Amino acid sequence: MAAPNEALERRPFGRRLLTDPARLFQHNAWDNVEWSEEQEASARSKVQENSSRLLPQDKQEEYEVNAKKYWDDFYKIHENGFFKDRHWLFTEFPELASSRNSSQNEDSVHGFCNTEESKNKGLGSCENGHCSLETRTQSLLNLIKSPPAGHTEELAAQKDSELSPSDGDYPGSAASYRILEVGCGAGNTVFPILQTNNDPGLFVYCCDFSTTAVDLVQNNAEYDTSRCFAFVHDLCNDQSPFPMPEESLDIVILIFVLSAILPEKMQCIVTRLSRLLKPGGMILLRDYGRYDLAQLRFKKGQCLSDNFYVRGDGTRVYFFTQDELDHLFTTAGLEKIQNLVDRRLQVNRGKQMTMYRVWIQCKYCKPTALQP
């Protein structure tokens, strides 16, 4: 499940710092924007105001109980047309695009956990936002593959298959590099990965709370069952099975997903996902930061608890700080590689309206060995 407000973040921007106001409106964005004390105080004041009246407890419980319905409804309405494919991922998370053999994969991933230098290596000036993607995006959009033979029959068989792995025989068991995207939505991360990463040992799992979303992925012409397995999964249900065993994944992707979860359940979810990682494996996250435009736009009566809100369509969203995310991951036994805030000034050229976006990007890895 990808968050509706992500539609505001879907376009990649260049890194030029525009000093001419006319050019600012032409190019739409400033990256790495520093907030003044007055600006932060104003944002804090707006949050205090829109969270001054919480929804009644019975309404909050209703949104929790019916969470799946709200996400199903979202994807029934928007199908696969709401979000654009996230080709910017390969600048922010180059681990997803690499074409490497098995031993190189293992050495590279483990290396991230064992060197301080890895905190910023390969980011492509990540702190400056999504940059220099136009050429690459165009080439990626030209990569359209035909669906494999027997596609429909294999999809039907997968829907009915037992997810729990047994005797080492599970989808992707022969792969040497395994990625899981949690909250895959209509496949806007999965399909760019499959298009871009031609590692023959790659296998991509993807799951979503919404049955409708998973159906959209499985019915996509580019869904290749020899390289991908999509399944419905309820993160909040610790009895809901994963198709792969523990310590089998190289990467877990959380893109605008954790924020949709009830805050009290986040730690259990992160801990459970960390168990799926191989030693040296990583969780990659990008999500909403505190005082993002989306948070400031909420009205009174939409707040569920501190920094946790319900949208008009019934889906929910939390706005994180770096420290909160660091606590979640380190409590799960993971080590920090990266934890940064991405602040941007975006401009609506037609309305000449400025918009301040705040996202947090993280990489945390599972230690390769127990620390003494």
CSV table of C-alpha atoms in Angstrom, one decimal:
chain,number,residue,atom,x,y,z
A,1,MET,CA,0.0,0.0,0.0
A,2,ALA,CA,1.5,3.2,-1.1
A,3,ALA,CA,0.4,6.4,0.4
A,4,PRO,CA,-2.0,8.7,-1.6
A,5,ASN,CA,0.0,11.9,-0.7
A,6,GLU,CA,3.0,10.3,-2.4
A,7,ALA,CA,1.5,11.7,-5.7
A,8,LEU,CA,3.1,15.0,-4.6
A,9,GLU,CA,6.5,13.4,-4.5
A,10,ARG,CA,6.5,11.4,-7.7
A,11,ARG,CA,8.4,13.7,-10.0
A,12,PRO,CA,12.2,13.7,-9.9
A,13,PHE,CA,13.9,17.1,-9.9
A,14,GLY,CA,17.3,18.4,-10.9
A,15,ARG,CA,19.8,19.7,-8.4
A,16,ARG,CA,20.3,23.2,-9.7
A,17,LEU,CA,19.9,25.9,-7.1
A,18,LEU,CA,17.7,28.5,-8.8
A,19,THR,CA,18.3,32.1,-7.6
A,20,ASP,CA,16.2,33.8,-10.3
A,21,PRO,CA,12.5,33.7,-9.1
A,22,ALA,CA,11.3,33.5,-12.7
A,23,ARG,CA,13.5,30.4,-13.3
A,24,LEU,CA,12.3,29.0,-10.0
A,25,PHE,CA,8.7,28.9,-11.3
A,26,GLN,CA,9.9,27.4,-14.5
A,27,HIS,CA,11.9,24.6,-13.0
A,28,ASN,CA,9.5,23.8,-10.1
A,29,ALA,CA,11.9,22.9,-7.2
A,30,TRP,CA,14.7,23.7,-4.8
A,31,ASP,CA,16.4,20.9,-3.0
A,32,ASN,CA,18.1,20.9,0.4
A,33,VAL,CA,16.1,23.7,1.6
A,34,GLU,CA,17.0,24.9,5.1
A,35,TRP,CA,14.1,26.0,7.3
A,36,SER,CA,14.3,29.1,9.4
A,37,GLU,CA,13.4,29.1,13.1
A,38,GLU,CA,10.2,31.1,12.2
A,39,GLN,CA,9.2,28.6,9.6
A,40,GLU,CA,9.6,25.6,11.9
A,41,ALA,CA,7.7,27.4,14.6
A,42,SER,CA,4.9,28.1,12.2
A,43,ALA,CA,4.8,24.4,11.1
A,44,ARG,CA,4.8,23.3,14.8
A,45,SER,CA,1.9,25.7,15.5
A,46,LYS,CA,-0.2,24.3,12.6
A,47,VAL,CA,0.3,20.8,13.8
A,48,GLN,CA,-0.7,21.7,17.4
A,49,GLU,CA,-3.8,23.3,15.9
A,50,ASN,CA,-4.9,20.4,13.7
A,51,SER,CA,-4.2,17.9,16.4
A,52,SER,CA,-6.0,19.7,19.1
A,53,ARG,CA,-9.1,17.6,18.7
A,54,LEU,CA,-8.7,13.9,18.3
A,55,LEU,CA,-11.2,11.5,16.7
A,56,PRO,CA,-13.3,9.6,19.2
A,57,GLN,CA,-11.9,6.2,20.1
A,58,ASP,CA,-14.8,4.3,18.5
A,59,LYS,CA,-14.0,6.0,15.1
A,60,GLN,CA,-10.3,5.2,15.5
A,61,GLU,CA,-11.1,1.6,16.0
A,62,GLU,CA,-13.3,1.6,13.0
A,63,TYR,CA,-10.5,2.9,10.8
A,64,GLU,CA,-8.2,0.1,12.2
A,65,VAL,CA,-10.7,-2.7,11.7
A,66,ASN,CA,-11.6,-1.5,8.1
A,67,ALA,CA,-8.1,-0.6,7.0
A,68,LYS,CA,-8.0,-3.3,4.3
A,69,LYS,CA,-11.3,-2.1,2.9
A,70,TYR,CA,-10.1,1.5,2.6
A,71,TRP,CA,-7.0,0.4,0.7
A,72,ASP,CA,-8.9,-2.0,-1.5
A,73,ASP,CA,-11.3,0.9,-2.3
A,74,PHE,CA,-8.4,3.2,-3.1
A,75,TYR,CA,-6.9,0.8,-5.7
A,76,LYS,CA,-10.3,0.0,-7.1
A,77,ILE,CA,-10.8,3.7,-7.8
A,78,HIS,CA,-7.3,4.5,-9.0
A,79,GLU,CA,-6.0,1.1,-10.3
A,80,ASN,CA,-2.5,1.6,-11.6
A,81,GLY,CA,-2.9,5.2,-12.7
A,82,PHE,CA,-2.3,7.1,-9.4
A,83,PHE,CA,1.5,6.8,-9.1
A,84,LYS,CA,4.2,6.9,-11.6
A,85,ASP,CA,7.0,4.2,-11.6
A,86,ARG,CA,9.7,5.2,-9.1
A,87,HIS,CA,12.7,5.2,-11.4
A,88,TRP,CA,14.3,7.7,-8.9
A,89,LEU,CA,14.9,4.7,-6.6
A,90,PHE,CA,18.1,3.8,-8.5
A,91,THR,CA,19.7,7.1,-7.6
A,92,GLU,CA,18.6,7.0,-4.0
A,93,PHE,CA,19.0,3.2,-3.6
A,94,PRO,CA,21.6,2.0,-6.1
A,95,GLU,CA,21.6,-1.4,-4.4
A,96,LEU,CA,18.4,-2.1,-6.3
A,97,ALA,CA,19.8,-1.5,-9.8
A,98,SER,CA,23.1,-3.3,-9.7
A,99,SER,CA,23.8,-6.2,-12.0
A,100,ARG,CA,26.2,-8.4,-10.0
A,101,ASN,CA,26.9,-12.1,-9.6
A,102,SER,CA,26.2,-14.0,-6.4
A,103,SER,CA,29.6,-13.6,-4.7
A,104,GLN,CA,29.7,-9.9,-5.6
A,105,ASN,CA,26.2,-9.4,-4.2
A,106,GLU,CA,27.2,-11.0,-0.9
A,107,ASP,CA,30.4,-9.1,-0.6
A,108,SER,CA,28.8,-5.7,-1.5
A,109,VAL,CA,25.9,-6.0,0.9
A,110,HIS,CA,28.1,-7.2,3.8
A,111,GLY,CA,30.5,-4.4,3.0
A,112,PHE,CA,27.8,-1.8,3.7
A,113,CYS,CA,27.6,-3.0,7.3
A,114,ASN,CA,31.3,-3.1,7.9
A,115,THR,CA,32.6,0.3,6.8
A,116,GLU,CA,31.8,3.8,7.9
A,117,GLU,CA,32.4,5.1,4.5
A,118,SER,CA,29.4,3.2,3.2
A,119,LYS,CA,27.1,5.7,4.9
A,120,ASN,CA,27.2,8.0,1.9
A,121,LYS,CA,28.8,5.8,-0.8
A,122,GLY,CA,26.8,5.4,-4.1
A,123,LEU,CA,24.1,7.8,-3.1
A,124,GLY,CA,24.5,10.1,-6.0
A,125,SER,CA,24.3,13.1,-3.7
A,126,CYS,CA,21.2,11.6,-2.1
A,127,GLU,CA,20.9,14.5,0.3
A,128,ASN,CA,20.3,16.7,-2.7
A,129,GLY,CA,17.2,14.7,-3.7
A,130,HIS,CA,16.3,12.9,-6.9
A,131,CYS,CA,18.7,14.1,-9.5
A,132,SER,CA,19.9,13.5,-13.1
A,133,LEU,CA,17.2,10.9,-13.9
A,134,GLU,CA,15.6,12.2,-17.1
A,135,THR,CA,17.9,10.3,-19.5
A,136,ARG,CA,17.7,7.1,-17.5
A,137,THR,CA,14.0,7.2,-17.0
A,138,GLN,CA,13.5,7.6,-20.8
A,139,SER,CA,15.6,4.5,-21.5
A,140,LEU,CA,13.8,2.5,-18.8
A,141,LEU,CA,10.4,3.4,-20.2
A,142,ASN,CA,11.4,1.9,-23.5
A,143,LEU,CA,12.0,-1.5,-21.8
A,144,ILE,CA,8.7,-3.3,-22.4
A,145,LYS,CA,8.7,-7.0,-22.2
A,146,SER,CA,6.2,-9.6,-23.4
A,147,PRO,CA,4.5,-11.7,-20.8
A,148,PRO,CA,5.9,-15.2,-20.5
A,149,ALA,CA,4.1,-18.2,-21.9
A,150,GLY,CA,1.6,-19.8,-19.6
A,151,HIS,CA,1.3,-16.5,-17.7
A,152,THR,CA,-2.3,-16.8,-16.8
A,153,GLU,CA,-2.1,-20.4,-15.5
A,154,GLU,CA,0.9,-19.6,-13.3
A,155,LEU,CA,-0.8,-16.6,-11.8
A,156,ALA,CA,-3.8,-18.7,-10.8
A,157,ALA,CA,-1.5,-21.4,-9.4
A,158,GLN,CA,0.3,-18.9,-7.3
A,159,LYS,CA,-2.8,-17.4,-5.9
A,160,ASP,CA,-3.8,-20.8,-4.5
A,161,SER,CA,-0.4,-21.9,-3.4
A,162,GLU,CA,0.6,-22.3,0.3
A,163,LEU,CA,2.8,-19.4,1.3
A,164,SER,CA,4.6,-21.0,4.2
A,165,PRO,CA,8.0,-22.3,3.0
A,166,SER,CA,8.8,-26.0,3.5
A,167,ASP,CA,11.8,-28.2,3.0
A,168,GLY,CA,13.7,-25.3,1.4
A,169,ASP,CA,11.4,-25.3,-1.6
A,170,TYR,CA,9.7,-21.9,-1.9
A,171,PRO,CA,9.3,-19.3,-4.7
A,172,GLY,CA,12.7,-17.9,-5.4
A,173,SER,CA,14.6,-20.5,-3.5
A,174,ALA,CA,17.1,-20.9,-6.3
A,175,ALA,CA,17.9,-17.2,-6.4
A,176,SER,CA,21.1,-15.7,-5.1
A,177,TYR,CA,19.8,-12.2,-4.5
A,178,ARG,CA,16.4,-11.7,-3.0
A,179,ILE,CA,14.4,-8.5,-2.6
A,180,LEU,CA,11.1,-8.0,-0.8
A,181,GLU,CA,9.0,-4.9,-1.3
A,182,VAL,CA,6.4,-4.5,1.5
A,183,GLY,CA,3.4,-2.4,0.4
A,184,CYS,CA,3.9,-2.9,-3.3
A,185,GLY,CA,0.7,-1.1,-4.4
A,186,ALA,CA,0.3,-1.5,-8.2
A,187,GLY,CA,4.0,-2.3,-8.8
A,188,ASN,CA,5.6,1.1,-9.2
A,189,THR,CA,8.8,-0.1,-7.5
A,190,VAL,CA,8.8,-3.8,-8.5
A,191,PHE,CA,8.5,-3.4,-12.3
A,192,PRO,CA,11.3,-0.7,-12.5
A,193,ILE,CA,13.5,-3.1,-10.5
A,194,LEU,CA,12.8,-6.0,-12.8
A,195,GLN,CA,13.3,-3.8,-15.9
A,196,THR,CA,16.6,-2.4,-14.6
A,197,ASN,CA,18.3,-5.2,-12.7
A,198,ASN,CA,19.3,-7.9,-15.1
A,199,ASP,CA,21.1,-10.0,-12.5
A,200,PRO,CA,20.2,-13.6,-13.4
A,201,GLY,CA,20.2,-14.5,-9.7
A,202,LEU,CA,17.6,-11.8,-8.8
A,203,PHE,CA,14.2,-12.7,-7.4
A,204,VAL,CA,11.7,-10.0,-6.2
A,205,TYR,CA,8.9,-10.7,-3.8
A,206,CYS,CA,6.2,-8.1,-3.3
A,207,CYS,CA,3.2,-8.0,-1.0
A,208,ASP,CA,0.4,-5.7,-0.1
A,209,PHE,CA,-2.4,-5.5,2.4
A,210,SER,CA,-4.8,-4.9,-0.5
A,211,THR,CA,-6.0,-7.8,-2.5
A,212,THR,CA,-6.9,-5.4,-5.3
A,213,ALA,CA,-3.3,-4.0,-5.4
A,214,VAL,CA,-1.8,-7.5,-5.6
A,215,ASP,CA,-4.3,-8.4,-8.4
A,216,LEU,CA,-3.1,-5.3,-10.3
A,217,VAL,CA,0.5,-6.5,-10.0
A,218,GLN,CA,-0.2,-10.1,-11.0
A,219,ASN,CA,-2.3,-9.0,-14.0
A,220,ASN,CA,0.4,-6.6,-15.3
A,221,ALA,CA,1.8,-7.7,-18.6
A,222,GLU,CA,5.4,-7.4,-17.2
A,223,TYR,CA,4.7,-9.7,-14.2
A,224,ASP,CA,7.2,-12.5,-14.7
A,225,THR,CA,6.6,-15.5,-12.4
A,226,SER,CA,10.2,-16.7,-13.0
A,227,ARG,CA,11.6,-13.5,-11.4
A,228,CYS,CA,8.7,-12.2,-9.1
A,229,PHE,CA,6.2,-13.5,-6.6
A,230,ALA,CA,3.3,-11.2,-5.5
A,231,PHE,CA,1.2,-12.1,-2.5
A,232,VAL,CA,-1.3,-10.6,-0.1
A,233,HIS,CA,0.1,-10.0,3.4
A,234,ASP,CA,-1.2,-8.4,6.6
A,235,LEU,CA,1.9,-6.9,8.3
A,236,CYS,CA,-0.1,-6.3,11.5
A,237,ASN,CA,-0.9,-10.0,11.8
A,238,ASP,CA,2.2,-11.8,13.1
A,239,GLN,CA,0.5,-15.1,12.1
A,240,SER,CA,0.3,-14.1,8.5
A,241,PRO,CA,2.9,-16.2,6.7
A,242,PHE,CA,5.7,-15.1,4.4
A,243,PRO,CA,6.6,-17.3,1.5
A,244,MET,CA,10.3,-17.2,2.3
A,245,PRO,CA,12.2,-18.4,5.4
A,246,GLU,CA,14.0,-16.2,7.9
A,247,GLU,CA,17.5,-14.9,7.0
A,248,SER,CA,16.8,-15.4,3.3
A,249,LEU,CA,16.5,-11.8,2.0
A,250,ASP,CA,19.2,-9.4,0.9
A,251,ILE,CA,16.9,-6.3,0.9
A,252,VAL,CA,13.5,-5.3,2.3
A,253,ILE,CA,12.0,-2.1,0.8
A,254,LEU,CA,9.6,0.1,2.7
A,255,ILE,CA,8.5,3.1,0.6
A,256,PHE,CA,5.7,5.2,2.1
A,257,VAL,CA,4.4,2.1,3.9
A,258,LEU,CA,5.4,2.1,7.6
A,259,SER,CA,3.6,5.5,8.0
A,260,ALA,CA,0.3,3.8,7.2
A,261,ILE,CA,0.6,1.4,10.2
A,262,LEU,CA,-0.8,2.0,13.7
A,263,PRO,CA,2.1,3.5,15.6
A,264,GLU,CA,1.8,0.9,18.4
A,265,LYS,CA,2.4,-1.9,15.9
A,266,MET,CA,5.4,-0.5,14.1
A,267,GLN,CA,8.1,-2.0,16.3
A,268,CYS,CA,6.7,-5.5,16.0
A,269,ILE,CA,6.6,-5.2,12.3
A,270,VAL,CA,10.1,-3.9,11.9
A,271,THR,CA,11.4,-6.6,14.2
A,272,ARG,CA,9.6,-9.3,12.2
A,273,LEU,CA,10.9,-8.0,8.9
A,274,SER,CA,14.5,-7.8,10.3
A,275,ARG,CA,14.3,-11.6,10.9
A,276,LEU,CA,13.9,-12.1,7.2
A,277,LEU,CA,17.2,-10.5,6.4
A,278,LYS,CA,20.4,-12.4,5.8
A,279,PRO,CA,23.3,-11.2,8.0
A,280,GLY,CA,24.4,-8.1,6.1
A,281,GLY,CA,21.0,-7.6,4.5
A,282,MET,CA,19.4,-4.2,4.5
A,283,ILE,CA,16.1,-2.4,5.0
A,284,LEU,CA,15.6,0.6,2.7
A,285,LEU,CA,13.0,3.1,3.8
A,286,ARG,CA,11.6,6.4,2.5
A,287,ASP,CA,8.6,7.9,4.3
A,288,TYR,CA,7.0,11.1,5.5
A,289,GLY,CA,8.9,13.4,7.8
A,290,ARG,CA,7.6,15.7,10.5
A,291,TYR,CA,6.0,18.9,9.3
A,292,ASP,CA,5.7,17.7,5.7
A,293,LEU,CA,3.2,19.7,3.7
A,294,ALA,CA,0.7,16.8,3.8
A,295,GLN,CA,0.7,17.0,7.7
A,296,LEU,CA,0.2,20.7,7.7
A,297,ARG,CA,-2.8,20.4,5.4
A,298,PHE,CA,-4.9,18.3,7.7
A,299,LYS,CA,-7.9,19.9,9.4
A,300,LYS,CA,-9.1,19.6,12.9
A,301,GLY,CA,-10.9,16.3,13.4
A,302,GLN,CA,-8.6,14.2,11.2
A,303,CYS,CA,-6.0,13.5,13.9
A,304,LEU,CA,-6.0,10.1,15.5
A,305,SER,CA,-3.0,10.6,17.9
A,306,ASP,CA,0.2,12.5,17.9
A,307,ASN,CA,1.4,13.0,14.3
A,308,PHE,CA,-1.0,10.2,13.1
A,309,TYR,CA,-4.0,11.2,10.8
A,310,VAL,CA,-6.8,9.8,8.7
A,311,ARG,CA,-7.3,11.0,5.2
A,312,GLY,CA,-10.7,11.7,3.6
A,313,ASP,CA,-10.6,8.2,1.9
A,314,GLY,CA,-10.1,6.4,5.2
A,315,THR,CA,-6.4,5.6,4.8
A,316,ARG,CA,-4.0,6.8,7.5
A,317,VAL,CA,-0.6,8.3,7.7
A,318,TYR,CA,2.1,9.0,10.3
A,319,PHE,CA,4.9,11.7,10.1
A,320,PHE,CA,8.2,10.5,11.5
A,321,THR,CA,11.3,12.1,13.0
A,322,GLN,CA,14.8,10.6,12.3
A,323,ASP,CA,15.1,9.6,16.0
A,324,GLU,CA,11.8,7.7,15.9
A,325,LEU,CA,12.9,5.6,12.9
A,326,ASP,CA,16.4,5.1,14.4
A,327,HIS,CA,14.8,3.7,17.5
A,328,LEU,CA,12.6,1.4,15.6
A,329,PHE,CA,15.4,-0.1,13.6
A,330,THR,CA,18.1,-0.3,16.3
A,331,THR,CA,15.6,-1.9,18.7
A,332,ALA,CA,15.2,-4.6,16.0
A,333,GLY,CA,18.9,-5.1,16.1
A,334,LEU,CA,19.8,-3.3,13.0
A,335,GLU,CA,22.7,-0.9,12.4
A,336,LYS,CA,22.5,2.5,10.8
A,337,ILE,CA,24.0,3.1,7.4
A,338,GLN,CA,22.0,6.2,6.5
A,339,ASN,CA,19.2,8.3,8.2
A,340,LEU,CA,18.7,11.7,6.6
A,341,VAL,CA,16.0,14.3,6.0
A,342,ASP,CA,15.2,15.4,2.5
A,343,ARG,CA,13.6,18.8,2.5
A,344,ARG,CA,12.4,20.4,-0.7
A,345,LEU,CA,10.7,23.5,-1.9
A,346,GLN,CA,8.3,22.7,-4.7
A,347,VAL,CA,6.4,25.3,-6.7
A,348,ASN,CA,3.0,25.2,-8.4
A,349,ARG,CA,3.8,27.2,-11.5
A,350,GLY,CA,0.1,27.9,-12.4
A,351,LYS,CA,-0.9,29.1,-8.9
A,352,GLN,CA,2.6,30.4,-8.0
A,353,MET,CA,2.2,28.5,-4.7
A,354,THR,CA,5.2,27.2,-2.7
A,355,MET,CA,5.0,23.8,-1.1
A,356,TYR,CA,7.5,22.5,1.4
A,357,ARG,CA,8.0,18.7,1.4
A,358,VAL,CA,9.8,16.7,4.1
A,359,TRP,CA,10.8,13.0,3.7
A,360,ILE,CA,13.1,10.8,5.6
A,361,GLN,CA,15.3,8.2,3.9
A,362,CYS,CA,17.0,5.4,5.8
A,363,LYS,CA,19.2,2.4,5.3
A,364,TYR,CA,19.7,-0.1,8.1
A,365,CYS,CA,21.6,-3.4,8.0
A,366,LYS,CA,21.6,-6.6,9.9
A,367,PRO,CA,25.0,-7.2,11.6
A,368,THR,CA,27.1,-9.9,9.9
A,369,ALA,CA,28.1,-11.3,13.3
A,370,LEU,CA,27.2,-10.9,17.0
A,371,GLN,CA,29.1,-7.9,18.5
A,372,PRO,CA,31.4,-8.8,21.5
